[in-house]
Each structure stands twice: as C-alpha cells, then as structure tokens.
Tab-separated table of C-alpha atoms and ligand atoms in Angstrom:
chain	number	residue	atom	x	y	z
A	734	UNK	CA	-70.104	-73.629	-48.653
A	735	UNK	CA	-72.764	-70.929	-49.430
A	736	UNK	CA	-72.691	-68.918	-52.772
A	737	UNK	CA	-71.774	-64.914	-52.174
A	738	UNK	CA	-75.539	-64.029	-53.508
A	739	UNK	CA	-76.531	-65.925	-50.481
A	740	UNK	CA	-75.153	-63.113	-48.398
A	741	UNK	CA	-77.778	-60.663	-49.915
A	742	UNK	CA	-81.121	-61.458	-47.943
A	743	UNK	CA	-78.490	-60.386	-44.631
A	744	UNK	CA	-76.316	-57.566	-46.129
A	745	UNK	CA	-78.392	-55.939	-48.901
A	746	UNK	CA	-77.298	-56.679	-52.573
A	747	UNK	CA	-74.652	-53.187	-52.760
A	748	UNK	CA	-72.646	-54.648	-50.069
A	749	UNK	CA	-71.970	-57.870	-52.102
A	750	UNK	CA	-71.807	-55.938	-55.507
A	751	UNK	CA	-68.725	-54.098	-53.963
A	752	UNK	CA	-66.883	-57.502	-53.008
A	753	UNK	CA	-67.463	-58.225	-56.573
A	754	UNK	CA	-66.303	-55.062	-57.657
A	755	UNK	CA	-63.085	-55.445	-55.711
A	756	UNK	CA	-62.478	-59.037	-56.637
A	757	UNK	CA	-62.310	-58.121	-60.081
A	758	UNK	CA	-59.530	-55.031	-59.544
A	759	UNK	CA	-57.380	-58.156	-57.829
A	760	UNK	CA	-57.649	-60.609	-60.951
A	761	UNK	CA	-54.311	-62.054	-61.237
A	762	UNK	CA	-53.103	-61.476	-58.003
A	763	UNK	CA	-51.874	-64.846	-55.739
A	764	UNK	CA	-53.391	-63.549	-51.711
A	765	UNK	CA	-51.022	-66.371	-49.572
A	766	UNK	CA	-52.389	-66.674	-45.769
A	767	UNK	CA	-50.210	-67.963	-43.455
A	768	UNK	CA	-50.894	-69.196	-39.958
A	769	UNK	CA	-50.276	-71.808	-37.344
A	770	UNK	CA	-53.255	-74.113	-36.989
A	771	UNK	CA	-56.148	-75.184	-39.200
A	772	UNK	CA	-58.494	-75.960	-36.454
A	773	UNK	CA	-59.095	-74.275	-32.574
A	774	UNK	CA	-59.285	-70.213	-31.852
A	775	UNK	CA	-60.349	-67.381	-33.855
A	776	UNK	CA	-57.678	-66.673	-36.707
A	777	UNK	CA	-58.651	-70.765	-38.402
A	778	UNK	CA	-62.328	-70.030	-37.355
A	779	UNK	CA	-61.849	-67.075	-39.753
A	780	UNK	CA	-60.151	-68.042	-42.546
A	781	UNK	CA	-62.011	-71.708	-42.853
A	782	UNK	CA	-64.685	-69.412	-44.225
A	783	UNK	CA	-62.785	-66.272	-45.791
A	784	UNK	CA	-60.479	-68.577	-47.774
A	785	UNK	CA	-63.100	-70.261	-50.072
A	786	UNK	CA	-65.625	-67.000	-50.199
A	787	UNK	CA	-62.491	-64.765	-51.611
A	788	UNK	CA	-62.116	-67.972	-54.376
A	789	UNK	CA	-65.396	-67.803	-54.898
A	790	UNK	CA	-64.806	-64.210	-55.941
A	791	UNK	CA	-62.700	-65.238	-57.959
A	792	UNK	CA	-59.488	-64.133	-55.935
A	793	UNK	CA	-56.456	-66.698	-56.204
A	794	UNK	CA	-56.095	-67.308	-52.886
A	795	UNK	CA	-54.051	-70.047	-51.092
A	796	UNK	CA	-53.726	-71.336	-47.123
A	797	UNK	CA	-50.842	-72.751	-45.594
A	798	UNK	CA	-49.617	-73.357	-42.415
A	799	UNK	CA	-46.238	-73.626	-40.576
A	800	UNK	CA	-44.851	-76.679	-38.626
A	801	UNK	CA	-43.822	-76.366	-35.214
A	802	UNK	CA	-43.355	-78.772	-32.418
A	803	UNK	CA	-44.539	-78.878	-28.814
A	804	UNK	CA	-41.340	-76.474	-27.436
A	805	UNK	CA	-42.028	-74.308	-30.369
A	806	UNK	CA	-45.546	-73.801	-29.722
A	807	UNK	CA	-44.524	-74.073	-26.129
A	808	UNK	CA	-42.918	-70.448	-26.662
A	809	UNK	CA	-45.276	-69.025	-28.518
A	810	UNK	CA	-47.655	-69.601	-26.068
A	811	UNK	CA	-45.475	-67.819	-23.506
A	812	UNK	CA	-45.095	-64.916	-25.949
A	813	UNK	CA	-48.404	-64.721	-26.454
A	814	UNK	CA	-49.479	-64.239	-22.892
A	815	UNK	CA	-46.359	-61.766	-23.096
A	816	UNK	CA	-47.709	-60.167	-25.290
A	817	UNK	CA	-51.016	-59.701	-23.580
A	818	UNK	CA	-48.913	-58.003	-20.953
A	819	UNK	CA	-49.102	-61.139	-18.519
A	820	UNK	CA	-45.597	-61.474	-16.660
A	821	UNK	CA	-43.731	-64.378	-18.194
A	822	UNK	CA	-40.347	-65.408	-17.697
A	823	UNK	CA	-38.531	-65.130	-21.234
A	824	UNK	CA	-35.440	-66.170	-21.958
A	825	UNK	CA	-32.748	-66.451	-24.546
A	826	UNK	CA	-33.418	-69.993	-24.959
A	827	UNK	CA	-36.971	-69.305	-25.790
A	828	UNK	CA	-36.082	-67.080	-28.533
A	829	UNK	CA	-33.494	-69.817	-29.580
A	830	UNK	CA	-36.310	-72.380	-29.940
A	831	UNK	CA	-38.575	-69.913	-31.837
A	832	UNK	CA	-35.566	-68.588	-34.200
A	833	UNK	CA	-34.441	-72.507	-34.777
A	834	UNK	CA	-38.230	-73.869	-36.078
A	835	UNK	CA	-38.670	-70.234	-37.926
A	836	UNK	CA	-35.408	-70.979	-39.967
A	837	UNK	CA	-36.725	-74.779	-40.937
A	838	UNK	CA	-40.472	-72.577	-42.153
A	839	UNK	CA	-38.402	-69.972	-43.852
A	840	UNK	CA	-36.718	-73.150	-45.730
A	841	UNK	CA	-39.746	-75.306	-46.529
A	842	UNK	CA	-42.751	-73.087	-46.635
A	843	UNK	CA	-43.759	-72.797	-49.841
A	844	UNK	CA	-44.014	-68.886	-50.564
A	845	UNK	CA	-46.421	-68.148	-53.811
A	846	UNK	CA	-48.395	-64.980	-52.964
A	847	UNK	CA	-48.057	-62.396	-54.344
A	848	UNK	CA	-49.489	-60.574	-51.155
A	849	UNK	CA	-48.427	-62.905	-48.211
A	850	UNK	CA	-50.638	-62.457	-45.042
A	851	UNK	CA	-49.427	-63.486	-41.981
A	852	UNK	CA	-51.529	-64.172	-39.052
A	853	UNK	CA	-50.243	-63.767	-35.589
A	854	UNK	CA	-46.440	-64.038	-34.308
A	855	UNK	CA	-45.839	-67.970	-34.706
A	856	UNK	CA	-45.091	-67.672	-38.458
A	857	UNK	CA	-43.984	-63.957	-38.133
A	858	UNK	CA	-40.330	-64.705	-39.554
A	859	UNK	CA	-41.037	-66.023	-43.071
A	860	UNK	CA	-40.927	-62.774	-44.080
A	861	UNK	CA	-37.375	-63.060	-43.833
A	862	UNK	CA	-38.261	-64.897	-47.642
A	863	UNK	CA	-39.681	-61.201	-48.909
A	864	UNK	CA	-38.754	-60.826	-52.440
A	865	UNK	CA	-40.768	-58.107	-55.078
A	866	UNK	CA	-44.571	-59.623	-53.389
A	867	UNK	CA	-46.280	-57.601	-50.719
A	868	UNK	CA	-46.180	-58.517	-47.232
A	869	UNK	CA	-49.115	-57.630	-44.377
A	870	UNK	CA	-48.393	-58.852	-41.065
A	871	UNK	CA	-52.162	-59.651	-39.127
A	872	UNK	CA	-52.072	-59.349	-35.259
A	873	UNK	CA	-54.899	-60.471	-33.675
A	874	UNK	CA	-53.785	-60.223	-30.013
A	875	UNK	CA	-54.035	-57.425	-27.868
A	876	UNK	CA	-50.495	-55.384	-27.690
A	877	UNK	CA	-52.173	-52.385	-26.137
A	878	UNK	CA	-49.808	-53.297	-22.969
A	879	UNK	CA	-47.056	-55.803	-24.475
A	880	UNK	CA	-43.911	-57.312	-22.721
A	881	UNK	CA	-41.210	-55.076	-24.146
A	882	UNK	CA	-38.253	-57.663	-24.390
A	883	UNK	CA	-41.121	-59.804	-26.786
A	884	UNK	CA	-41.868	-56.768	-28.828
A	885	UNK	CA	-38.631	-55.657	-29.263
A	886	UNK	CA	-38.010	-58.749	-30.459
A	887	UNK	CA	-40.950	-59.326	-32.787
A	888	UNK	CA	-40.367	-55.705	-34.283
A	889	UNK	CA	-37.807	-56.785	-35.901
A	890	UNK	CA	-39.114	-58.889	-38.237
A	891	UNK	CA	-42.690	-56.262	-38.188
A	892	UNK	CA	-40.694	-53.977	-39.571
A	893	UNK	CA	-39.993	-55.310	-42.684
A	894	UNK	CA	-43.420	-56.343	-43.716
A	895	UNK	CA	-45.526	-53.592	-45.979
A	896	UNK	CA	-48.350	-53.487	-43.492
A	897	UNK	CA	-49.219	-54.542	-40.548
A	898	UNK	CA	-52.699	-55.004	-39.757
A	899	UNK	CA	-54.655	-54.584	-36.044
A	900	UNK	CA	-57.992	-55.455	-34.437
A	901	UNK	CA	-58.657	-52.421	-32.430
A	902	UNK	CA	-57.314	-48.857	-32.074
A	903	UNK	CA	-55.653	-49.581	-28.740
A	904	UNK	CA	-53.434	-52.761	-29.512
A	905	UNK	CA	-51.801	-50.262	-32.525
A	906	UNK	CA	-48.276	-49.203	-31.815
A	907	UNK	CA	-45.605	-47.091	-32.916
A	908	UNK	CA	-44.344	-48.503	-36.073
A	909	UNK	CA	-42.715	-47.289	-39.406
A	910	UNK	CA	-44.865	-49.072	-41.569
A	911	UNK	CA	-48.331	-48.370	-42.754
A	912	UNK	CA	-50.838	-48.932	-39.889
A	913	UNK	CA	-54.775	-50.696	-40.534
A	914	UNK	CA	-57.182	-51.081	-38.349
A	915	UNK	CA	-59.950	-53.996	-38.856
A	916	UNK	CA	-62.269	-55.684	-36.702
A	917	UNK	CA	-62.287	-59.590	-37.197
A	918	UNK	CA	-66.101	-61.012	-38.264
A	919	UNK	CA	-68.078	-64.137	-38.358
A	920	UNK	CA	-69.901	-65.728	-41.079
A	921	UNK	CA	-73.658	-65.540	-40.398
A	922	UNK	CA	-74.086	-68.766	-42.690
A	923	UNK	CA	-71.837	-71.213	-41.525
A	924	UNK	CA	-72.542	-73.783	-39.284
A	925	UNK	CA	-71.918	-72.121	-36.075
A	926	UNK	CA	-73.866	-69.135	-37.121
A	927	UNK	CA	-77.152	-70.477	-39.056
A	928	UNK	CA	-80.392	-70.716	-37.784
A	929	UNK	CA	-80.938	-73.798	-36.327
A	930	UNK	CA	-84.280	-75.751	-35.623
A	931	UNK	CA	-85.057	-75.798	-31.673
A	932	UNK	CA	-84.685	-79.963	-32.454
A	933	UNK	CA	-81.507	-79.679	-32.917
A	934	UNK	CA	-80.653	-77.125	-30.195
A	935	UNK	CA	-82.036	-79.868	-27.887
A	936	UNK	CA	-80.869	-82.546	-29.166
A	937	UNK	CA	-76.921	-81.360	-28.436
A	938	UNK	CA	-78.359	-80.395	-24.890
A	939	UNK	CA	-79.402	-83.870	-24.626
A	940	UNK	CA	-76.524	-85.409	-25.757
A	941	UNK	CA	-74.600	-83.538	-22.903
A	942	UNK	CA	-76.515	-83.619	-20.699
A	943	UNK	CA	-77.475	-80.286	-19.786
A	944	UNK	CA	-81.101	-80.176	-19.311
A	945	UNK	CA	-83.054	-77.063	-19.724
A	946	UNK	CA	-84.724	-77.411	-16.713
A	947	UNK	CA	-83.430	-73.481	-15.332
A	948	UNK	CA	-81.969	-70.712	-17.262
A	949	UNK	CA	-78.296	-71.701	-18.254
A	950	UNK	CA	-75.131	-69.349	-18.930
A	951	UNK	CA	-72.893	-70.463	-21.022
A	952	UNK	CA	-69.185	-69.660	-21.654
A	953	UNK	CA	-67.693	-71.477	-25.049
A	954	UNK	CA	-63.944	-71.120	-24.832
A	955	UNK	CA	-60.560	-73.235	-25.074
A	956	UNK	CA	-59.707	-74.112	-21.634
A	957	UNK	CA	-57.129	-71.087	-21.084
A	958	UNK	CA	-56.236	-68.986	-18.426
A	959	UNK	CA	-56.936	-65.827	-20.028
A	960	UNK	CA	-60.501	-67.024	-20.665
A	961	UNK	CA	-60.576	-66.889	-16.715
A	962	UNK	CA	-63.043	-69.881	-16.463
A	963	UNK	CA	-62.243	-70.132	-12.680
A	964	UNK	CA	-63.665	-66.285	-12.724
A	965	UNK	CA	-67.003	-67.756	-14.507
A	966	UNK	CA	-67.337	-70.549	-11.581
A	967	UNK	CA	-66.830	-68.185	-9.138
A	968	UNK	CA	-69.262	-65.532	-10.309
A	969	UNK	CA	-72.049	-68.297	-11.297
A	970	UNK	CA	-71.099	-69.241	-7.519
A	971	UNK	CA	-71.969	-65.371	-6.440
A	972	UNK	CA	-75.461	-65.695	-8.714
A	973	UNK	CA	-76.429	-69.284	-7.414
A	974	UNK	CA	-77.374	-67.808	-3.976
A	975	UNK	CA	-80.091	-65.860	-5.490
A	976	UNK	CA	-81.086	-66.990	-8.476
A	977	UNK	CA	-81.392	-71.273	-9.791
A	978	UNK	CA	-79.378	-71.671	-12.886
A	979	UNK	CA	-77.040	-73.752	-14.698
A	980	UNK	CA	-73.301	-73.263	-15.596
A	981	UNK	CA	-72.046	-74.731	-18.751
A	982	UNK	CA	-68.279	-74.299	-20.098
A	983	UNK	CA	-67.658	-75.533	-22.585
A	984	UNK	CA	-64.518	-75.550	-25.179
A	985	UNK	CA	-61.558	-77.423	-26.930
A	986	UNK	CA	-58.093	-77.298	-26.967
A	987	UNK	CA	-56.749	-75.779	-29.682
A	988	UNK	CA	-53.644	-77.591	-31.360
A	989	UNK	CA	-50.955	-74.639	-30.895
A	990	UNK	CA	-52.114	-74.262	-26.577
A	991	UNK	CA	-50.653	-76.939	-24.799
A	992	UNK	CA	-51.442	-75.203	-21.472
A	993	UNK	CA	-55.219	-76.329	-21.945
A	994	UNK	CA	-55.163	-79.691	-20.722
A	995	UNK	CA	-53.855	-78.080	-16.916
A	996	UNK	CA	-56.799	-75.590	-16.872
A	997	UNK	CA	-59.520	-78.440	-17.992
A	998	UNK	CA	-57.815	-80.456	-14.925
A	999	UNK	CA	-58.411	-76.584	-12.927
A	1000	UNK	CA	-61.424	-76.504	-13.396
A	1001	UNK	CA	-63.296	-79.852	-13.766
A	1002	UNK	CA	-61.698	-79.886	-9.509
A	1003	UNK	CA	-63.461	-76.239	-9.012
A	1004	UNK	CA	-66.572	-77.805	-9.869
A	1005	UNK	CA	-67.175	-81.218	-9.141
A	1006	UNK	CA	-68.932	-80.930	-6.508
A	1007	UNK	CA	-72.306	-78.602	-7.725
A	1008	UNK	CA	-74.251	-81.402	-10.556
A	1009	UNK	CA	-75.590	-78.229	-12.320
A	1010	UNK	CA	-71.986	-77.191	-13.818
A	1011	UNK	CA	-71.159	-78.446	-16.870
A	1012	UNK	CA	-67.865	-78.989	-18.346
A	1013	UNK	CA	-67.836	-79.896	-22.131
A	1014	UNK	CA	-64.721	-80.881	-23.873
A	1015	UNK	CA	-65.846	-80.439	-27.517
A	1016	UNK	CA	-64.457	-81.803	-30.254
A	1017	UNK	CA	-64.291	-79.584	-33.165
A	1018	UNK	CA	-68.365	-79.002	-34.260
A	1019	UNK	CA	-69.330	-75.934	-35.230
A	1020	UNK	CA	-73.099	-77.304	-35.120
A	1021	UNK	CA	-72.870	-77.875	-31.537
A	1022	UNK	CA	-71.098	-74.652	-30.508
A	1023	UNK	CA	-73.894	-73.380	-32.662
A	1024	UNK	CA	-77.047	-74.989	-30.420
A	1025	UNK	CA	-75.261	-74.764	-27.305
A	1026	UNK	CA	-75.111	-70.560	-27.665
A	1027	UNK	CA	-78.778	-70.519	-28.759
A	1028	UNK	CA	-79.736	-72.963	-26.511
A	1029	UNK	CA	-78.275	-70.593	-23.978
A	1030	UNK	CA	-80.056	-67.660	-21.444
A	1031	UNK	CA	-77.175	-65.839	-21.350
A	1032	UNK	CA	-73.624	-65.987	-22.838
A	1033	UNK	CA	-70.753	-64.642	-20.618
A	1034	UNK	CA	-67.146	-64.060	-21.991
A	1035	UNK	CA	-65.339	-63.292	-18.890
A	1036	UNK	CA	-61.918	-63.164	-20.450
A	1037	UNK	CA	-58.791	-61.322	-18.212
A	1038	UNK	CA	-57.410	-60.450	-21.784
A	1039	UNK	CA	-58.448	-60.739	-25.516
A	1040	UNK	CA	-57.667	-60.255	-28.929
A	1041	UNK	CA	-61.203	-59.768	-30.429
A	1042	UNK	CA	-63.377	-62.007	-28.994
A	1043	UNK	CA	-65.212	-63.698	-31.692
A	1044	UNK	CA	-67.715	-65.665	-29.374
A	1045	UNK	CA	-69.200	-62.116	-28.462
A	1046	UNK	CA	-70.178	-61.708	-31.854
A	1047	UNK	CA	-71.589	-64.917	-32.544
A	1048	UNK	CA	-73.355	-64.756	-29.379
A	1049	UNK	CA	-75.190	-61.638	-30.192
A	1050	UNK	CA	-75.649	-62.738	-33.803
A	1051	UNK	CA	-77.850	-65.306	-31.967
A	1052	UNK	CA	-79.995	-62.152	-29.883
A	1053	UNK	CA	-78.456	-63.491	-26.782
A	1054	UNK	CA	-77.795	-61.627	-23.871
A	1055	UNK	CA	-74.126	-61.036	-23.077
A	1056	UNK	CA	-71.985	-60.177	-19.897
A	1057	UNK	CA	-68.668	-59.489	-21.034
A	1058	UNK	CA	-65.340	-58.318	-20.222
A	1059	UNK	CA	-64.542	-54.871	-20.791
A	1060	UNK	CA	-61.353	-55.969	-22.278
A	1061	UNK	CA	-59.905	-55.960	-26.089
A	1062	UNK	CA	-62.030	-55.931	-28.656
A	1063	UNK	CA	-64.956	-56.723	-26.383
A	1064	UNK	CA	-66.086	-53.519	-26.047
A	1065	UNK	CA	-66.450	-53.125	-29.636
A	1066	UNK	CA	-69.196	-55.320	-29.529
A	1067	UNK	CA	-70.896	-54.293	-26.933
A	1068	UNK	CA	-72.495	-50.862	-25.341
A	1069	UNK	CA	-72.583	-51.218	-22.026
A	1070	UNK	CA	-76.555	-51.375	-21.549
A	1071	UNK	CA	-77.238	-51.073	-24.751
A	1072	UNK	CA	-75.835	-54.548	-26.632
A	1073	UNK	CA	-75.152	-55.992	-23.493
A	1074	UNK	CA	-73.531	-55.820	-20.208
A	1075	UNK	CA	-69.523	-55.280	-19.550
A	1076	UNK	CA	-68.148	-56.369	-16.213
A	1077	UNK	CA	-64.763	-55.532	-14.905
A	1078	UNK	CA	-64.750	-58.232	-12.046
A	1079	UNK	CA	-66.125	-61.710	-10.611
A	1080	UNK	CA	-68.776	-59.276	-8.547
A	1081	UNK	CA	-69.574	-57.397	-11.689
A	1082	UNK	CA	-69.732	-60.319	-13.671
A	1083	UNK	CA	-72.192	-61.474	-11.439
A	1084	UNK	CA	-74.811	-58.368	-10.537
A	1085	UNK	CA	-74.687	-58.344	-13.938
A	1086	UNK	CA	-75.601	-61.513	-14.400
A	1087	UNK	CA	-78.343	-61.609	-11.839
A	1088	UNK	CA	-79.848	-58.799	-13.302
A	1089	UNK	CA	-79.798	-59.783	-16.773
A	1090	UNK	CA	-81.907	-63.240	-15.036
A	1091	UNK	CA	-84.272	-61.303	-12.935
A	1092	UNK	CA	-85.439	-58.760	-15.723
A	1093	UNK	CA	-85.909	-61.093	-19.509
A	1094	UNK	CA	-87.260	-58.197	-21.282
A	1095	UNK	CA	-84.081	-56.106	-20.402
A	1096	UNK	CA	-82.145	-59.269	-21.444
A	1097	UNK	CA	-84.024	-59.470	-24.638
A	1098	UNK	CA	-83.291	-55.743	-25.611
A	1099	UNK	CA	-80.023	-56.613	-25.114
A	1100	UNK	CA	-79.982	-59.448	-27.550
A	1101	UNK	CA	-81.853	-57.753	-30.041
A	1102	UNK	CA	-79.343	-54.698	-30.385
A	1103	UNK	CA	-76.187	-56.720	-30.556
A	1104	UNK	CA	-77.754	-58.707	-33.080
A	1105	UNK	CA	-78.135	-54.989	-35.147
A	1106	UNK	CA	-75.053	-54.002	-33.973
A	1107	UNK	CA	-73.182	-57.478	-35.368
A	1108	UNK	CA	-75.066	-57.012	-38.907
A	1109	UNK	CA	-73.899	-53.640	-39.545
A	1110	UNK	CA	-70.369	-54.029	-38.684
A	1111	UNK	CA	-68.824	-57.758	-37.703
A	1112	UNK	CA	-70.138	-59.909	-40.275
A	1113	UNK	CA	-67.930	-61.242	-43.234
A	1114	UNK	CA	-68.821	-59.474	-45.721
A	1115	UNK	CA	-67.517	-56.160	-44.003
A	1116	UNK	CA	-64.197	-57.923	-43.561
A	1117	UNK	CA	-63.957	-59.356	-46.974
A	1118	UNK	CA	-64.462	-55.678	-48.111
A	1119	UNK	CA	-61.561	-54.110	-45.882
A	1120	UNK	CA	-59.180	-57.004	-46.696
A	1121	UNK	CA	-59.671	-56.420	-50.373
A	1122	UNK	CA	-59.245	-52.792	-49.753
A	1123	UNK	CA	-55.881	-52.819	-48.548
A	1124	UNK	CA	-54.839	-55.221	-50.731
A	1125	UNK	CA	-55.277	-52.666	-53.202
A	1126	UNK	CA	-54.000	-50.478	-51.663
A	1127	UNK	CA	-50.630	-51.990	-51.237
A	1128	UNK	CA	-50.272	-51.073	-54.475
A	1129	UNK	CA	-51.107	-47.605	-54.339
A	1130	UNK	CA	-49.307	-46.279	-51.904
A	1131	UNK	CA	-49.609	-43.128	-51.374
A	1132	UNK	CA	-53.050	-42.931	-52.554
A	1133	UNK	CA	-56.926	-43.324	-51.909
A	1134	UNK	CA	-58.104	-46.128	-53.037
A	1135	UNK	CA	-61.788	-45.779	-54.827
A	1136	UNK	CA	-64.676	-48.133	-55.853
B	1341	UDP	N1	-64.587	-72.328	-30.402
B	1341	UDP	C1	-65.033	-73.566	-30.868
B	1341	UDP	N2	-64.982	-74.621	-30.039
B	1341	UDP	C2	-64.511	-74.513	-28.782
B	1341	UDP	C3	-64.073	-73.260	-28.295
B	1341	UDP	C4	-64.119	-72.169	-29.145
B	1341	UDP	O1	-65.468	-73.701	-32.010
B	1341	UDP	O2	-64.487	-75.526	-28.096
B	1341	UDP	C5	-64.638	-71.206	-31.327
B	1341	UDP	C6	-65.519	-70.070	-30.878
B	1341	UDP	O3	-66.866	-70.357	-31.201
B	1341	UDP	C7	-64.908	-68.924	-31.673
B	1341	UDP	C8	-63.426	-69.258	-31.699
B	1341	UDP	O4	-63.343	-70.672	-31.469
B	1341	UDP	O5	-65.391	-68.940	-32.992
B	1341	UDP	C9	-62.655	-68.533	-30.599
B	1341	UDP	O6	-62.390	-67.247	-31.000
B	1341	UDP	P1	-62.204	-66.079	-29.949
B	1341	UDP	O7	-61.859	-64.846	-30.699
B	1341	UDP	O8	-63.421	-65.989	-29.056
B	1341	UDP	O9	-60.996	-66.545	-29.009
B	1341	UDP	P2	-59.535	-67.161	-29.301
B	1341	UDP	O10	-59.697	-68.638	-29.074
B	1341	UDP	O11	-59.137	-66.802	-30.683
B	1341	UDP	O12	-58.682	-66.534	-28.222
C-alpha cells in the first residue's frame, strides 16, 4: 500500500498537506463503512484503497460488511435496476426478504463508528441501530429516474440518517436531510492504475489470447445487462465492415449480482462465431484489468444506465480514448470531443468508434485531456478531502467548515 507522500509527485504537496490537516481535526473519531461485498463493482474497488489511506492518516477507520443470501441479494439486485428506473416487478414478498436479512444485520453487525457510512441500499436498514453517532447514507446508483414504490420504500429508512451522500447533481432528490454531492475517484497508484511496463501489458494479452495484431476496443465490465455488452457486439459489428479490429469484453461477476452468469451465457452465444471477439471472465486482478485498458486502442463503456462509472476514469487515467455513454456520471468525465466521445446509441457508439480508429491523432487528444481532466478532479486524494470534509461537518451543522 503506498505512503500518502507518494501522492505528491501526482497531486502537488498542498493537496496532501490538507488531508493531513483534516485527519488531524478527526483524531478520536471511529469512521465505520458499511457495505455489501469486499470484492466486484465500484463501491469495494473504492474503499479497498480509501480504507487503509484514511488509517494511514491516522483516521480510526473500520470496514465491515453485511451477510445476505442468494434471495436477499436476489432483491437487491431487482431494486437496484429499480432504482435505475428499469421496470421490475416488485412485490411485497421482495420487501419481506429484504426486511427479514436486514433485521438478522441490524442484530449482528457490529456497530462502532462513531460516523457510520453506508454504501448503497443492501445494508441501508442498520441505521435502524442509530444511537448519539452520526449516520451518512452513500448512494452510488443513479436515482435521477427511480421506481417510486422502491424509493418510497427506501426513504424511509434515508430519512433518518444525518446525510445522505450522491454521485452527481441529477441522481439528488427531494429529501429532509442534508444533501452532498461527490464524485467517486480512483487511486492512480494501485495496481489497476500504475504504470505498467509494455512486458507486462503483453504478457496478459498473451495469456488471453488476444493478439495485438489490429487495433482492439475494449469494454471491462461485470457481465450485466445495464453494461449493455450485447450493445458493444453489435456496434463493434457496425465498425467491423469498415474498419479490422478486435473486440475484447472482458469482466467478473461480482458476489452480490447473481444475474451475471445469464448475460456471460448472452453473450459468449452473440459471439461465437467472429474468432476476433474476446470474452474474458477475470478473476479478481487488478494487474490485468490494468494491462488489458492500456493495452487497449480504445475503451468503450456503453452502459444503458450507471452510477459513476469508474472504468471511464481509469481509462482516461491511462490517455486512452473513450466512447462512452452519455449516461450517469459518465458525462462527468468526459466532454464530448474534448475528453472523449459520448454516444447515445449502438450507431453512435459506432461512428464514434470508427472515427476515433480512422483519425489516431484525434484519438490521442482525446486521451491526453481526460487524463488532465481525471488528475484535477477524480483521483483519491480529491475524495479523501470531501469525505473528511463532511465528516466535519456533521458536527457543525449549521456552519462552514474551514481549513
Ligand atoms: N472491474 C474489475 N474486474 C472486472 C470488472 C470490473 O476489476 O472484471 C472493476 C473496474 O475496473 C472498476 C469497477 O470494477 O474499477 C467497476 O466500477 P464501475 O463504476 O465502472 O461499475 P459498477 O460495477 O460499480 O457498476
């Protein structure tokens, strides 16, 4: 795990005095995140690397995670694509399930922060165990457009946290609590950031075989619907006429999506019969997600819906050129034209794919503004900062809170 001072060659040494700074005016404070998983999507991607740089800091801060078994997580899937304003059929029985496993959490997880911070809806009802601590409630998914019967319901419990805590301006909503607004980040030093040797961006190609024979585009997501991976085939099937390339998708399953295994089946059928699509089911190696992006010509992210998007990021941290999704906190990330290219379609996905592989120094601009646009506002150290901030400020309500 890299040492904060590490961080100054990337952010400048005033960013990481002010973490320091902060860290110190939370001395004696227990931060408790809360979650679902430990491995798979963006909210354990995150914390894997926030947890231990906030200790570093010197802020006592812990990571636990609920239990839950395959009908509970089978729910909270469904409310999550509710949530994303997919139709879903939702039941009472579904909130049965979810209310039965959040009653045996709200009995065994062990509650010790003195700011709890809980990620995402699965684990949304411990704060039924609120005493005198401070409670933040972290959505990461887009609620811009939710099912109302699943919000209705989840506001409930929302309501009696301190703050709740959002990824964009859109997905806010109307709530009587204090409001934040913070973009998610990636670390530039871990292992699926760092610069890598181009030996050991071939040597993953290698090992899966994907030679680098043509230009590839790459998508690196679980195998989920609302990644739209049949989208990518179809588009890369649009670009193929013109232009020789390679299609690799490639992702996990994460251990809270039992969907995942159906839409690997999906789409290993889609493409079996073209040898220069790839399907990669990765186990958990940040190394390889790592050469596989830089490895890359371009990195698409054609998702139908998404919370942040963290592979944008890491993609453009890399100078790669992007086509992405005008959706969630995509746009964020990218300009259109300027950081990359947002499409709105399978045919926009792929013009704008053909034109990012018929003009490279276009492509390359691309790259190299993202990659300006990531270090000044999605790396860790800017989210380390905001966290800390309204930490503080939970206890100074009412106030500004100053360095
Ligand atoms: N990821 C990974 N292996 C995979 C698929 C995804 O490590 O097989 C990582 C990806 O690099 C990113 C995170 O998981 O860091 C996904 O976050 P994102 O916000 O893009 O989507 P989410 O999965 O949270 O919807």
């Amino acid at each position: 795990m890299p040492n904060i001072d590490e961080y100054v060659p990337i952010v400048g040494q005033s960013i990481v005095d002010d973490l320091r700074l902060l860290a110190e005016r939370l001395r004696g404070k227990v931060v408790q995140h809360v979650n679902s998983t430990a491995v798979g999507g963006g909210v354990a991607e995150i914390l894997n690397r926030m947890v231990p740089l906030l200790r570093e800091l010197g802020v006592d801060t812990r990571w636990d995670l609920i239990k839950g078994g395959e009908q509970f997580f089978a729910v909270t899937k469904k409310f999550h694509n509710a949530l994303h304003g997919s139709p879903e059929e939702i039941g009472q029985r579904d909130f049965d399930v979810f209310l039965a496993t959040s009653e045996q959490n709200v009995r065994e997880v062990d509650i010790r922060g003195d700011i709890v911070f809980i990620h995402d809806p699965q684990p949304i009802a411990l704060v039924k165990r609120r005493d005198d601590n401070k409670w933040i409630w972290r959505c990461h998914v887009d609620v811009s457009n939710p099912n109302r019967k699943v919000w209705k319901f989840l506001r409930e419990f929302i309501v009696r946290y301190d703050s709740a805590v959002f990824s964009a301006p859109s997905f806010s909503q109307t709530l009587p609590i204090r409001q934040f607004l913070i973009t998610p980040s990636i670390d530039p030093l871990s292992d699926k950031n760092r610069e890598l040797p181009e030996e050991a961006v071939a040597a993953v190609f290698e090992k899966y075989g994907v030679p680098r024979d043509k230009p590839v585009i790459t998508q690196i997501s679980r195998f989920d619907r609302l990644k739209d991976p049949l989208g990518v085939i179809a588009a890369y099937a649009q670009v193929k006429r013109y232009n020789d390339c390679r299609l690799v998708l490639a992702g996990g399953t994460a251990a809270d999506d039992p969907e995942g295994a159906q839409v690997l089946r999906e789409v290993q059928e889609r493409s079996r019969r073209d040898p220069d699509i790839h399907v990669l089911l990765l186990p958990q190696n940040d190394l390889e997600v790592n050469a596989l992006q830089r490895g890359s010509t371009i990195i698409v992210q054609k998702s139908l819906k998404e919370g942040f998007g963290l592979t944008v990021s890491e993609a453009l941290w890399k100078a790669k050129p992007v086509v992405a999704s005008n959706v969630g906190g995509i746009p964020l990330q990218v300009t259109h034209r300027y950081s990359g290219l947002l499409c709105h379609s399978v045919e926009g996905a792929a013009f704008a794919l053909k034109q990012l592989l018929t003009s490279p120094d276009y492509a390359r601009k691309l790259g190299e503004n993202g990659r300006e646009h990531v270090r000044n506002n999605f790396l860790l150290t800017r989210h380390l900062r905001d966290y800390m901030l309204v930490f503080l400020s939970l206890y100074h309500e009412g106030d500004i809170v100053n360095l």
